XYZ file of C-alpha atoms in Angstrom:
415
model
C 0.071 -0.046 0.091
C 1.690 3.207 -1.067
C 2.312 6.110 1.191
C -0.430 8.815 1.171
C 1.049 12.209 -0.010
C 0.475 15.204 2.118
C -0.654 18.354 0.327
C 1.609 21.361 1.097
C -0.212 24.106 2.755
C -0.861 27.193 1.002
C 1.181 29.378 3.370
C 4.292 26.955 2.925
C 4.065 27.346 -0.740
C 3.919 31.083 -0.702
C 6.765 31.374 1.760
C 8.780 28.805 -0.204
C 8.250 30.731 -3.456
C 9.476 34.051 -1.829
C 12.493 32.198 -0.665
C 13.206 30.874 -4.074
C 12.815 34.422 -5.507
C 15.364 35.712 -2.959
C 17.907 33.014 -3.698
C 17.583 33.555 -7.459
C 17.615 37.173 -7.026
C 21.111 36.726 -5.381
C 22.233 34.504 -8.319
C 22.590 31.352 -6.286
C 21.708 27.717 -7.236
C 20.331 25.263 -4.653
C 23.726 23.708 -4.543
C 25.529 26.799 -4.002
C 23.141 27.878 -1.183
C 23.347 24.443 0.440
C 27.370 25.022 0.647
C 26.531 28.254 2.558
C 23.923 26.943 5.020
C 23.436 24.008 7.486
C 20.775 22.476 5.240
C 21.002 19.906 2.352
C 20.086 20.726 -1.117
C 17.235 18.384 -0.964
C 15.852 19.939 2.040
C 16.111 23.354 0.718
C 14.298 22.073 -2.376
C 11.305 20.688 -0.334
C 11.339 24.142 1.475
C 11.125 26.207 -1.745
C 8.423 24.025 -3.092
C 6.368 24.126 0.010
C 6.748 20.375 0.939
C 8.370 21.535 4.143
C 7.492 24.702 5.924
C 10.176 27.239 6.442
C 11.012 28.023 10.119
C 12.197 31.217 11.279
C 15.716 29.935 11.593
C 15.657 28.712 7.899
C 14.430 32.207 6.828
C 17.258 33.745 8.939
C 19.795 31.650 6.986
C 18.355 32.758 3.643
C 18.759 36.273 4.856
C 22.307 35.881 5.600
C 23.214 34.151 2.450
C 20.806 35.910 -0.109
C 19.995 39.281 1.553
C 16.823 40.578 2.824
C 13.706 38.228 2.586
C 10.475 40.203 2.120
C 9.181 41.652 5.502
C 5.704 39.967 5.267
C 7.403 36.473 5.028
C 9.822 37.247 7.837
C 7.302 38.553 10.440
C 4.960 35.562 9.397
C 7.468 33.041 10.228
C 8.603 34.837 13.266
C 5.119 34.825 14.481
C 4.677 31.276 13.838
C 7.680 30.301 15.576
C 6.818 32.332 18.544
C 3.369 30.666 18.956
C 4.843 27.241 18.564
C 7.756 28.152 20.931
C 10.430 26.607 18.538
C 13.707 26.061 19.797
C 15.115 28.755 17.555
C 13.181 31.484 19.484
C 13.156 29.738 22.920
C 16.995 29.976 22.987
C 17.278 33.214 20.874
C 19.947 35.409 22.298
C 20.250 39.154 21.612
C 22.586 39.700 18.640
C 24.498 42.844 18.474
C 25.177 42.117 14.785
C 22.318 41.958 13.651
C -0.418 39.679 18.227
C -6.415 40.161 21.217
C -8.875 38.677 18.860
C -11.231 38.351 21.875
C -10.811 41.805 22.572
C -12.374 43.357 19.395
C -15.603 43.363 17.921
C -16.926 40.229 16.092
C -17.619 42.136 12.894
C -14.037 43.343 12.767
C -12.458 40.039 13.213
C -14.915 38.397 10.737
C -13.728 40.886 8.180
C -9.818 39.967 8.820
C -10.644 36.106 8.849
C -12.181 36.404 5.338
C -8.997 37.863 3.922
C -7.240 35.733 1.402
C -4.964 36.308 -1.629
C -7.912 37.183 -3.822
C -9.599 39.591 -1.223
C -9.483 43.383 -2.158
C -8.541 45.007 1.057
C -9.729 48.493 2.018
C -9.528 50.740 4.990
C -12.088 48.813 6.956
C -9.633 45.868 7.262
C -6.730 48.242 8.192
C -8.973 49.867 11.033
C -9.600 46.163 12.340
C -5.982 45.605 12.696
C -5.544 48.870 14.442
C -8.378 48.070 16.860
C -6.713 44.762 17.758
C -3.389 46.585 18.282
C -5.119 49.131 20.510
C -6.925 46.471 22.528
C -3.406 44.500 22.977
C -1.790 47.741 24.002
C -4.298 48.566 26.571
C -3.860 45.138 28.003
C -0.089 45.317 27.883
C -0.138 48.731 29.942
C -2.358 47.174 32.760
C -1.329 43.645 32.893
C 2.251 43.521 31.565
C 4.141 42.026 28.657
C 3.588 38.452 29.780
C -0.107 38.483 29.102
C -1.379 38.233 25.434
C 2.102 37.784 23.758
C 1.057 34.380 22.149
C -2.168 35.810 20.766
C -0.468 38.767 19.063
C 2.204 36.361 17.507
C -0.638 34.111 16.154
C -2.449 37.319 14.806
C 0.762 38.502 12.984
C 1.552 35.027 11.408
C -2.009 34.479 10.171
C -4.579 37.348 9.817
C -2.034 40.127 9.258
C 0.441 38.164 7.018
C -2.724 37.232 4.777
C -3.934 40.841 4.686
C -0.416 42.043 3.663
C -0.352 39.552 0.700
C -3.938 40.502 -0.492
C -4.865 42.973 -3.102
C -5.137 46.568 -1.926
C -7.916 48.881 -2.922
C -5.256 51.533 -3.758
C -1.749 52.701 -2.789
C -2.943 54.501 0.163
C -4.658 51.451 1.678
C -1.377 49.438 0.976
C 0.699 52.201 2.871
C -1.672 52.042 5.828
C -1.744 48.156 5.874
C 2.060 47.938 6.137
C 2.093 50.837 8.859
C -0.470 48.867 10.878
C 1.401 45.803 10.723
C 4.591 47.592 11.683
C 2.774 49.001 14.968
C 1.731 45.527 15.856
C 5.180 44.010 15.310
C 6.522 46.998 17.504
C 4.049 46.034 20.193
C 5.149 42.515 20.010
C 8.739 43.482 20.355
C 8.063 45.650 23.319
C 5.935 42.977 25.074
C 8.905 40.435 24.624
C 11.230 42.948 26.112
C 9.042 43.591 29.079
C 8.735 39.847 29.601
C 12.629 39.494 29.469
C 12.827 37.799 26.154
C 15.253 40.379 24.399
C 16.361 38.159 21.474
C 12.725 37.735 20.489
C 12.134 41.421 20.962
C 15.058 42.460 18.805
C 13.576 40.269 15.990
C 10.238 41.922 16.206
C 11.688 45.267 16.275
C 13.664 44.549 13.120
C 10.617 43.263 11.621
C 8.625 46.353 12.588
C 11.394 48.505 10.812
C 11.129 46.543 7.444
C 7.386 46.788 7.609
C 7.549 50.415 8.197
C 10.118 50.935 5.355
C 7.518 49.015 3.093
C 4.762 51.592 4.050
C 7.047 54.528 3.191
C 5.186 56.770 5.747
C 7.717 59.605 6.744
C 9.329 58.896 10.057
C 7.722 55.403 11.027
C 10.827 53.572 9.975
C 13.027 55.842 12.014
C 10.783 55.339 14.892
C 11.493 51.555 14.743
C 15.112 52.395 14.248
C 15.027 54.377 17.417
C 13.570 51.611 19.549
C 16.348 49.308 18.334
C 19.041 51.877 19.397
C 17.347 52.117 22.975
C 16.886 48.477 23.236
C 20.678 48.075 22.678
C 21.293 50.191 25.625
C 18.790 48.296 27.794
C 20.588 44.924 27.033
C 24.039 46.416 27.659
C 25.188 46.025 23.867
C 25.452 49.506 22.912
C 28.024 49.243 19.979
C 25.459 50.560 17.239
C 23.261 52.681 19.656
C 24.655 55.933 18.588
C 24.660 55.264 14.768
C 21.258 53.940 14.895
C 19.831 56.898 17.107
C 21.496 59.492 14.938
C 20.405 58.088 11.598
C 16.818 57.934 13.057
C 17.006 61.571 14.233
C 18.583 63.078 11.081
C 16.301 61.143 8.763
C 13.142 62.203 10.717
C 14.196 65.887 10.953
C 11.712 68.008 8.752
C 9.622 65.000 8.142
C 7.705 64.946 11.505
C 6.147 67.494 13.886
C 8.320 69.133 16.591
C 6.730 67.042 19.416
C 7.524 63.985 17.566
C 11.156 64.960 16.590
C 11.780 65.297 20.306
C 11.378 61.513 20.625
C 14.167 60.997 18.279
C 16.519 63.799 19.679
C 16.258 62.642 23.331
C 17.006 59.019 22.233
C 20.246 60.276 20.642
C 21.059 62.128 23.775
C 20.711 59.170 25.859
C 22.742 57.026 23.524
C 25.560 59.569 23.618
C 25.397 59.803 27.294
C 25.411 56.064 27.980
C 28.321 55.611 25.513
C 30.389 58.222 27.353
C 30.036 61.247 25.111
C 28.548 63.616 27.548
C 29.161 66.814 25.339
C 27.198 65.328 22.474
C 24.579 64.161 25.034
C 24.098 67.720 26.386
C 23.996 69.278 22.842
C 21.079 66.773 21.858
C 19.441 67.609 25.216
C 19.662 71.288 24.522
C 17.449 70.654 21.338
C 15.127 68.569 23.387
C 14.519 70.302 26.623
C 12.331 73.031 25.364
C 9.842 70.457 23.945
C 9.749 67.929 26.770
C 6.631 69.414 28.478
C 5.004 70.642 25.081
C 1.687 69.543 23.772
C 1.974 66.182 22.077
C -1.589 65.951 20.201
C -0.097 66.145 16.837
C 2.028 63.066 17.104
C 1.008 60.565 14.358
C -0.587 57.254 15.424
C 2.596 55.309 15.104
C 4.269 57.497 17.574
C 1.307 58.340 19.925
C 0.476 54.613 20.458
C 3.786 53.996 22.272
C 4.724 57.699 23.365
C 1.350 59.252 24.014
C 2.452 62.181 26.108
C 5.497 64.050 27.679
C 6.158 61.352 30.020
C 8.103 59.096 27.562
C 10.386 62.094 26.677
C 10.987 63.159 30.276
C 11.893 59.486 31.039
C 14.537 59.304 28.420
C 15.910 62.594 29.608
C 16.178 61.433 32.930
C 18.202 58.247 31.807
C 20.402 60.700 29.963
C 21.126 62.773 33.018
C 21.647 59.613 35.123
C 24.370 58.646 32.715
C 25.928 61.954 32.709
C 25.986 61.840 36.567
C 23.465 64.643 37.215
C 21.146 62.777 39.583
C 19.242 65.867 40.887
C 18.003 66.574 37.403
C 17.627 62.966 36.573
C 15.169 62.594 39.523
C 13.367 65.826 38.586
C 12.525 64.565 35.084
C 11.698 61.042 36.189
C 9.336 62.184 38.883
C 7.682 64.422 36.345
C 7.191 61.453 34.057
C 5.846 59.305 36.863
C 3.267 62.049 37.695
C 2.249 62.245 34.019
C 1.357 58.687 33.626
C -2.309 57.723 34.467
C -2.531 54.815 37.008
C -5.612 53.384 35.503
C -4.503 53.376 31.762
C -0.737 52.941 32.355
C -0.574 50.857 35.382
C 2.790 49.075 34.724
C 4.933 51.932 33.518
C 3.523 54.293 36.450
C 4.673 51.590 39.008
C 8.014 51.018 37.377
C 8.677 54.670 37.211
C 7.842 54.988 40.816
C 10.406 52.241 41.659
C 13.132 54.200 39.593
C 12.274 57.542 41.152
C 12.711 55.961 44.511
C 16.087 54.429 43.522
C 17.288 57.811 42.376
C 16.161 59.401 45.674
C 18.038 56.822 47.602
C 21.142 57.417 45.651
C 21.023 61.169 46.537
C 20.150 60.532 50.124
C 16.374 61.227 50.195
C 15.489 57.746 52.049
C 12.117 58.952 53.340
C 11.081 60.102 49.914
C 12.220 56.829 48.380
C 10.287 54.704 50.727
C 7.184 56.872 50.369
C 7.024 56.494 46.622
C 7.878 52.807 46.768
C 5.173 51.898 49.278
C 2.242 52.326 46.923
C 4.091 50.965 43.914
C 5.084 47.605 45.431
C 1.592 46.096 45.466
C 1.164 47.025 41.727
C 4.572 45.719 40.740
C 3.797 42.419 42.382
C 0.730 41.803 40.273
C 1.786 42.587 36.633
C 3.354 39.807 34.493
C 6.438 42.029 33.855
C 10.211 41.004 33.790
C 10.839 44.671 34.295
C 8.626 44.897 37.252
C 10.176 41.893 38.796
C 13.712 43.335 38.404
C 12.399 46.564 40.110
C 10.974 44.564 43.130
C 14.452 42.949 43.543
C 16.056 46.338 43.605
C 13.599 47.752 46.240
C 14.263 44.613 48.263
C 17.894 45.604 48.712
C 17.038 48.879 50.381
C 13.687 48.344 51.803
C 12.915 44.606 52.325
C 10.174 45.286 54.738
C 8.101 46.631 51.769
C 8.571 43.392 49.783
C 8.020 41.258 53.027
C 4.815 42.812 53.603
C 3.536 42.023 50.117
C 4.670 38.497 50.556
C 3.109 38.113 54.066
C -0.141 39.478 52.651
C -0.083 37.122 49.719
C 0.429 33.991 52.133
C -2.402 35.241 54.312
C -4.741 35.446 51.331
C -3.939 31.909 49.929
């Protein structure tokens, strides 16, 4: 009795065809590519014909050997790998070289589920993706990066990838589609970072950049480049922080509003400060400071979604002053940032900011002020699914262990 053949999935066939196109564009035969990657010629043939699905790791090898793979294929594979908890992502390390369906209205999700290669996509579908992103963003701010991450990855790999491969009503719809996808990939990256999965975060941020480049919306690509620079500082691998931040700030200038440009300039200031160039940091801050407490209502959606008010800019200014060694100014700006965040809508970042303000106060000798701001923040930090919150709890425990002990005791009594 013969072996029953298994029909390749449509997604695998599409991905394979795009990988074949990348290989052929690079002028490589299957045999030549096999000599450059840890896969046989036979396996590569199966991948390109869709007989075997391409993993995120396979796509990464194609990118190394053939150059950039189209951003839709890349983010789709990354999302699938994240959902499946593939070993490639589970063990992913940060490399210096280098999605809430239940939270949206049923009609919006039904519209997305019906999308396929022959669908003509209009603005209604784009608004549906934005509604999902908004819902996940609200959930993230209150519950932490560990909540909803798998759902975002699933949404990126399926509905969003399908939409990006569909036919668009016009060029404006195409632009908005890739912009919306970039926002979602950015959010996925931020959630991964908040959960302590920085290798995964980096890959989502890179996908956000490539999708933004496809959208051709002025400044959005540089906004993704900006987060890559800041992320490299967060993970203590700042080799490319300054070039990334400076490219983002320079390219955005004149293409975005003043209140948006300040996001780029303060990021550049922090990058200079944390890599030791204090003069350049102060020069960048001089451009930034007059705009830190300015109106932010003219920021475009892709910036306002993640930096909705003056708190984001003040926070980065505080980090800059901390690196320079001016802790008084650092505490002043960070306390301003903390006060701006709404405790109901931005629960996590307000609590994390309180923890950081307290740490700065402790360093400058204001021990009472530190404990006073920590006391209401600790119960919040203990309830959000956030790796960053957990780290702040550990830091507070070094100086005020009685605050952490009171939470532990309360939890034990309640169980």
